[in-house]
Amino acid sequence: MTVHDLISLMGAKSTDPAISQLFETYGLGKPPKTVNANQGSKGFKDKQQNLSFTFKFDITNDRFYPPVSPKKDDYNFESHLSSVVLYSEDRKKTPDPKPAVFWEGFIHPLATYEDCLAFFSLEKNGKNILRKPVSDVAEVVLWLSQDKSRITDMELRLKEDREIFSRYDFNQTSQLNTIKQAYPLLVKWLFDNRYLVLPEDVYREPLSVDHAALVDFTGRYLKNHIWDTQVVDDPELVSFLFKIARSSTITLPGDKKINIYIKTLYIKVAGKAEQRQELYDNGTMDDVDALERSLWLDETQCKVFLQTLTDTFALFKQRVPEELF
């Protein structure tokens, strides 16, 4: 088996006969039938050949999304070969044990920096991490030592987008999603500002604040998620979305701090911020969750929430840059 054979297996289901053959070849036992939500992924290592294989289900690539639950229990999922570590330098800098034919037509762990630049079609750029597509679903990522004198690690991995809001945020039946109206309204805001990467004809029909219509739109055009590739190429917008997706605080000039978490913004518009804080301080999390589930904005409040997102984005652009340590 060669590196090109492994490339052809990237993204294959763990139940694919070719994966069974892979496991037999490298003496890895039996491949996993599924991976559960608690595990997230399963890894296997062939120490003799210095190879590691990872299977997972939650892959932010539309070729493998959404994850498939064979028993429809939303716990056990079909898994795919998502990563193969082709080489990893150990402390003793042990030579790679794989035969030369394994690497034929590919970059070899003993390659020089100049060899790497040629393979990746790059000029000297000062970077220690290089990457290159090797198929329509996979890429190779290579790490160099600090002085670029040698390759320290090499991995095949599936191409993935950066997930900002997941399918769980748009799940209308999950008890964990306590503010089901907020995320579809965010889609409305992105649409109204033409921040979504959509065909022009989709923008010709306006979106209302009707919840069912927004849920349907999100499923049809966004596959119930928001990834970085689904919004326009605006670093400030992407950074803003990542911030509001989680409980985040920004600092404005004058050292004023504001929480811009989308849930916080929604609860404020609903007029229940103080009540929620009281329950959080003196009640139980069940009380907090029950309050959040009871909230529902009317049409006027929906418009206020949309304007709040606009105003918050404007404030976000004025933020004091975070210090990186």
Coordinates of C-alpha atoms in Angstrom, one line a residue:
M1 CA 0.0 0.0 0.0
T2 CA 1.3 3.5 -0.9
V3 CA 0.5 7.0 0.1
H4 CA -1.6 7.3 -3.0
D5 CA -3.7 4.4 -1.9
L6 CA -4.3 6.1 1.4
I7 CA -5.3 9.4 -0.4
S8 CA -7.9 7.4 -2.3
L9 CA -9.3 6.2 1.0
M10 CA -9.8 9.6 2.6
G11 CA -13.4 10.1 3.5
A12 CA -14.3 6.4 3.1
K13 CA -16.8 5.0 5.6
S14 CA -15.4 2.8 8.3
T15 CA -17.6 0.0 7.0
D16 CA -16.1 0.2 3.4
P17 CA -14.5 -3.1 2.5
A18 CA -11.4 -1.1 1.4
I19 CA -11.0 0.1 5.0
S20 CA -11.3 -3.5 6.3
Q21 CA -8.4 -4.3 3.9
L22 CA -6.4 -1.4 5.2
F23 CA -6.8 -2.6 8.8
E24 CA -5.8 -6.1 7.8
T25 CA -2.7 -4.8 5.9
Y26 CA -1.5 -2.8 9.0
G27 CA -2.7 -5.2 11.7
L28 CA -5.0 -2.7 13.3
G29 CA -7.8 -5.2 14.3
K30 CA -11.3 -4.3 13.2
P31 CA -12.4 -0.9 12.1
P32 CA -15.2 0.8 14.1
K33 CA -18.8 0.3 12.8
T34 CA -19.8 3.6 14.3
V35 CA -18.5 6.4 16.5
N36 CA -20.7 7.8 19.3
A37 CA -21.3 11.4 20.3
N38 CA -19.2 11.0 23.5
Q39 CA -16.2 9.6 21.6
G40 CA -16.2 12.1 18.8
S41 CA -13.5 10.2 17.0
K42 CA -11.6 6.9 17.2
G43 CA -7.9 6.6 16.5
F44 CA -5.7 3.6 15.5
K45 CA -1.9 3.5 15.3
D46 CA 0.6 1.3 13.6
K47 CA 3.8 1.9 15.5
Q48 CA 5.9 -0.3 13.2
Q49 CA 5.0 1.8 10.1
N50 CA 4.7 5.1 12.0
L51 CA 1.1 5.6 10.7
S52 CA -2.0 6.8 12.6
F53 CA -5.6 6.7 11.4
T54 CA -8.5 8.7 12.7
F55 CA -12.2 8.2 12.1
K56 CA -14.9 10.7 13.0
F57 CA -18.4 11.7 12.1
D58 CA -18.8 15.4 12.7
I59 CA -17.0 16.6 9.6
T60 CA -17.6 20.2 8.4
N61 CA -17.6 19.3 4.7
D62 CA -20.9 19.0 2.9
R63 CA -19.8 15.8 1.3
F64 CA -20.1 14.2 4.8
Y65 CA -22.7 16.4 6.4
P66 CA -24.9 16.1 8.3
P67 CA -23.7 13.0 10.2
V68 CA -25.8 9.9 9.6
S69 CA -27.1 8.0 12.6
P70 CA -27.9 4.4 11.3
K71 CA -30.3 3.7 14.3
K72 CA -31.6 7.3 14.2
D73 CA -30.7 7.7 17.9
D74 CA -28.6 10.8 17.3
Y75 CA -25.9 9.2 19.3
N76 CA -24.1 6.5 17.2
F77 CA -23.0 7.8 13.8
E78 CA -21.4 6.5 10.7
S79 CA -17.7 7.5 10.7
H80 CA -15.3 8.3 7.9
L81 CA -11.5 8.2 7.6
S82 CA -10.7 11.8 8.4
S83 CA -7.0 11.8 9.0
V84 CA -3.9 9.8 8.4
V85 CA -0.6 10.9 10.1
L86 CA 1.9 9.8 7.5
Y87 CA 5.0 10.7 9.5
S88 CA 5.7 12.0 13.0
E89 CA 9.2 12.6 14.2
D90 CA 10.0 11.1 17.6
R91 CA 12.6 12.2 20.1
K92 CA 15.3 10.0 18.7
K93 CA 14.6 11.2 15.2
T94 CA 14.2 7.6 14.1
P95 CA 14.2 7.2 10.2
D96 CA 10.8 6.6 8.7
P97 CA 10.4 2.8 8.4
K98 CA 8.2 2.7 5.3
P99 CA 9.7 1.5 2.1
A100 CA 10.7 4.0 -0.6
V101 CA 7.9 2.8 -2.9
F102 CA 5.3 4.0 -0.3
W103 CA 6.5 7.6 -1.0
E104 CA 7.0 7.4 -4.7
G105 CA 5.6 10.5 -6.5
F106 CA 5.1 12.2 -3.2
I107 CA 7.1 14.3 -0.7
H108 CA 9.4 12.2 1.4
P109 CA 10.1 12.8 5.2
L110 CA 13.8 13.3 4.3
A111 CA 13.0 16.0 1.8
T112 CA 14.9 19.3 2.0
Y113 CA 13.2 22.7 2.4
E114 CA 13.8 23.3 -1.3
D115 CA 12.1 20.0 -2.1
C116 CA 9.1 21.0 0.0
L117 CA 8.8 24.3 -1.8
A118 CA 8.9 22.6 -5.1
F119 CA 6.3 20.0 -4.1
F120 CA 3.9 22.6 -2.7
S121 CA 4.6 25.0 -5.7
L122 CA 5.7 27.7 -3.3
E123 CA 8.4 30.3 -3.1
K124 CA 10.1 31.0 0.2
N125 CA 7.5 32.5 2.5
G126 CA 8.8 32.0 6.0
K127 CA 6.0 29.6 7.0
N128 CA 6.7 26.4 8.9
I129 CA 3.3 24.8 7.9
L130 CA 2.6 23.9 4.3
R131 CA -0.6 22.5 2.8
K132 CA -1.8 21.3 -0.6
P133 CA -4.9 19.7 -2.0
V134 CA -4.3 16.0 -2.9
S135 CA -7.9 15.2 -4.0
D136 CA -11.3 16.8 -4.2
V137 CA -11.8 16.0 -0.5
A138 CA -8.4 15.8 1.1
E139 CA -5.2 17.8 1.6
V140 CA -1.7 17.1 2.9
V141 CA -0.4 19.3 5.7
L142 CA 3.3 19.3 6.5
W143 CA 5.2 20.8 9.5
L144 CA 8.8 21.9 9.3
S145 CA 11.2 22.4 12.2
Q146 CA 11.8 25.9 13.4
D147 CA 14.9 26.3 11.3
K148 CA 13.2 24.5 8.3
S149 CA 16.0 22.0 8.2
R150 CA 13.7 19.0 8.3
I151 CA 10.1 17.7 8.2
T152 CA 8.7 16.9 11.6
D153 CA 5.2 15.8 10.8
M154 CA 3.0 15.1 7.8
E155 CA -0.7 14.4 7.7
L156 CA -3.5 13.7 5.2
R157 CA -6.7 15.2 6.4
L158 CA -10.2 15.9 5.0
K159 CA -10.8 19.5 3.9
E160 CA -13.1 21.1 6.4
D161 CA -14.6 24.5 6.8
R162 CA -14.7 26.4 10.0
E163 CA -18.0 25.9 11.8
I164 CA -19.5 29.0 13.4
F165 CA -23.1 27.8 14.1
S166 CA -23.8 24.1 14.1
R167 CA -26.8 22.0 13.2
Y168 CA -27.5 21.8 16.9
D169 CA -28.1 25.6 17.0
F170 CA -30.9 25.2 14.4
N171 CA -32.3 22.0 15.9
Q172 CA -36.0 22.9 16.6
T173 CA -36.7 19.8 18.7
S174 CA -33.6 19.7 21.0
Q175 CA -34.2 20.6 24.6
L176 CA -30.7 21.9 24.7
N177 CA -31.5 24.7 22.3
T178 CA -33.4 27.0 24.6
I179 CA -33.7 30.0 22.3
K180 CA -34.8 28.4 19.1
Q181 CA -35.9 31.7 17.5
A182 CA -32.6 33.5 17.8
Y183 CA -30.6 31.6 15.3
P184 CA -33.1 31.7 12.4
L185 CA -33.4 35.4 13.0
L186 CA -29.6 35.7 12.7
V187 CA -30.0 34.1 9.2
K188 CA -32.6 36.8 8.4
W189 CA -30.1 39.5 9.5
L190 CA -27.3 37.9 7.3
F191 CA -29.7 37.7 4.4
D192 CA -31.0 41.3 4.7
N193 CA -27.4 42.6 4.7
R194 CA -26.4 40.2 1.8
Y195 CA -23.7 38.7 4.0
L196 CA -24.6 35.1 2.8
V197 CA -23.0 33.5 -0.2
L198 CA -26.1 32.7 -2.2
P199 CA -27.1 32.8 -5.9
E200 CA -28.4 36.2 -6.9
D201 CA -31.9 34.8 -7.7
V202 CA -32.3 33.7 -4.1
Y203 CA -31.9 37.3 -2.9
R204 CA -34.7 38.5 -5.2
E205 CA -37.3 37.1 -2.8
P206 CA -37.4 38.9 0.6
L207 CA -37.4 36.9 3.9
S208 CA -40.0 37.7 6.5
V209 CA -39.5 37.2 10.3
D210 CA -41.9 34.2 10.2
H211 CA -40.1 31.5 12.1
A212 CA -41.3 28.6 10.0
A213 CA -40.2 30.4 6.8
L214 CA -36.8 31.1 8.3
V215 CA -36.3 27.5 9.4
D216 CA -37.2 26.3 6.0
F217 CA -34.9 28.7 4.3
T218 CA -32.0 27.7 6.6
G219 CA -32.5 24.1 5.8
R220 CA -32.8 24.6 2.1
Y221 CA -29.9 27.0 1.5
L222 CA -27.6 26.6 4.5
K223 CA -28.1 22.9 5.4
N224 CA -28.9 24.0 8.9
H225 CA -25.5 25.4 9.7
I226 CA -23.3 28.5 9.2
W227 CA -19.7 27.9 8.2
D228 CA -17.1 30.5 7.3
T229 CA -17.4 29.6 3.6
Q230 CA -21.2 30.4 3.7
V231 CA -20.7 34.1 4.5
V232 CA -18.9 36.8 2.5
D233 CA -15.1 37.1 2.7
D234 CA -15.1 39.8 5.5
P235 CA -12.8 39.0 8.4
E236 CA -14.6 41.4 10.7
L237 CA -17.9 39.7 10.0
V238 CA -16.5 36.2 10.5
S239 CA -14.9 37.3 13.7
F240 CA -18.1 38.9 14.9
L241 CA -20.1 35.8 14.2
F242 CA -17.6 33.6 16.1
K243 CA -17.9 36.0 19.0
I244 CA -21.7 36.1 19.3
A245 CA -21.8 32.3 18.9
R246 CA -20.3 32.0 22.3
S247 CA -20.5 33.9 25.6
S248 CA -18.1 36.7 24.7
T249 CA -17.4 40.1 26.0
I250 CA -15.7 42.9 24.0
T251 CA -14.1 46.0 25.4
L252 CA -14.9 49.4 23.9
P253 CA -12.9 52.6 24.1
G254 CA -13.1 53.9 27.7
D255 CA -12.8 50.4 29.0
K256 CA -16.5 49.7 28.7
K257 CA -17.2 46.0 28.5
I258 CA -20.3 44.5 26.8
N259 CA -21.5 40.9 26.4
I260 CA -22.4 40.2 22.8
Y261 CA -23.4 36.6 23.1
I262 CA -26.4 36.1 20.8
K263 CA -28.4 34.5 23.6
T264 CA -27.8 37.5 25.8
L265 CA -28.8 39.9 23.1
Y266 CA -32.0 37.9 22.5
I267 CA -33.0 37.8 26.2
K268 CA -32.4 41.6 26.5
V269 CA -34.7 42.3 23.6
A270 CA -37.3 40.0 25.2
G271 CA -37.0 42.2 28.3
K272 CA -36.1 39.3 30.6
A273 CA -32.4 39.9 31.3
E274 CA -32.9 40.9 34.9
Q275 CA -35.2 38.0 35.6
R276 CA -32.8 35.5 34.0
Q277 CA -29.9 36.9 36.1
E278 CA -32.0 36.6 39.3
L279 CA -32.8 32.9 38.5
Y280 CA -29.1 32.3 37.6
D281 CA -28.0 33.8 41.0
N282 CA -30.7 32.4 43.2
G283 CA -32.5 29.6 41.3
T284 CA -31.5 26.5 39.4
M285 CA -30.3 26.0 35.9
D286 CA -33.6 24.2 35.2
D287 CA -35.4 27.5 36.2
V288 CA -33.1 29.4 33.8
D289 CA -33.7 27.0 31.0
A290 CA -37.4 27.1 31.5
L291 CA -37.4 30.9 31.3
E292 CA -35.4 30.9 28.1
R293 CA -37.7 28.3 26.5
S294 CA -40.7 30.4 27.3
L295 CA -39.4 33.4 25.4
W296 CA -40.7 34.3 22.0
L297 CA -40.4 37.6 20.2
D298 CA -43.3 39.1 18.4
E299 CA -42.9 40.8 15.0
T300 CA -42.0 44.2 16.5
Q301 CA -39.5 42.6 18.9
C302 CA -38.0 40.6 16.0
K303 CA -37.2 43.8 14.2
V304 CA -35.7 45.2 17.3
F305 CA -33.5 42.1 17.6
L306 CA -32.4 42.5 14.0
Q307 CA -31.5 46.2 14.6
T308 CA -29.6 45.1 17.8
L309 CA -27.4 42.8 15.7
T310 CA -26.7 45.7 13.4
D311 CA -25.8 48.0 16.3
T312 CA -23.7 45.4 18.0
F313 CA -21.8 44.7 14.8
A314 CA -21.0 48.4 14.6
L315 CA -19.8 48.4 18.2
F316 CA -17.8 45.3 17.5
K317 CA -15.8 47.2 14.8
Q318 CA -14.9 49.8 17.4
R319 CA -13.6 47.3 20.0
V320 CA -10.3 47.5 21.6
P321 CA -8.1 44.8 20.1
E322 CA -7.5 41.8 22.5
E323 CA -4.1 41.2 23.8
L324 CA -2.6 37.9 22.7
F325 CA -0.2 36.2 25.1

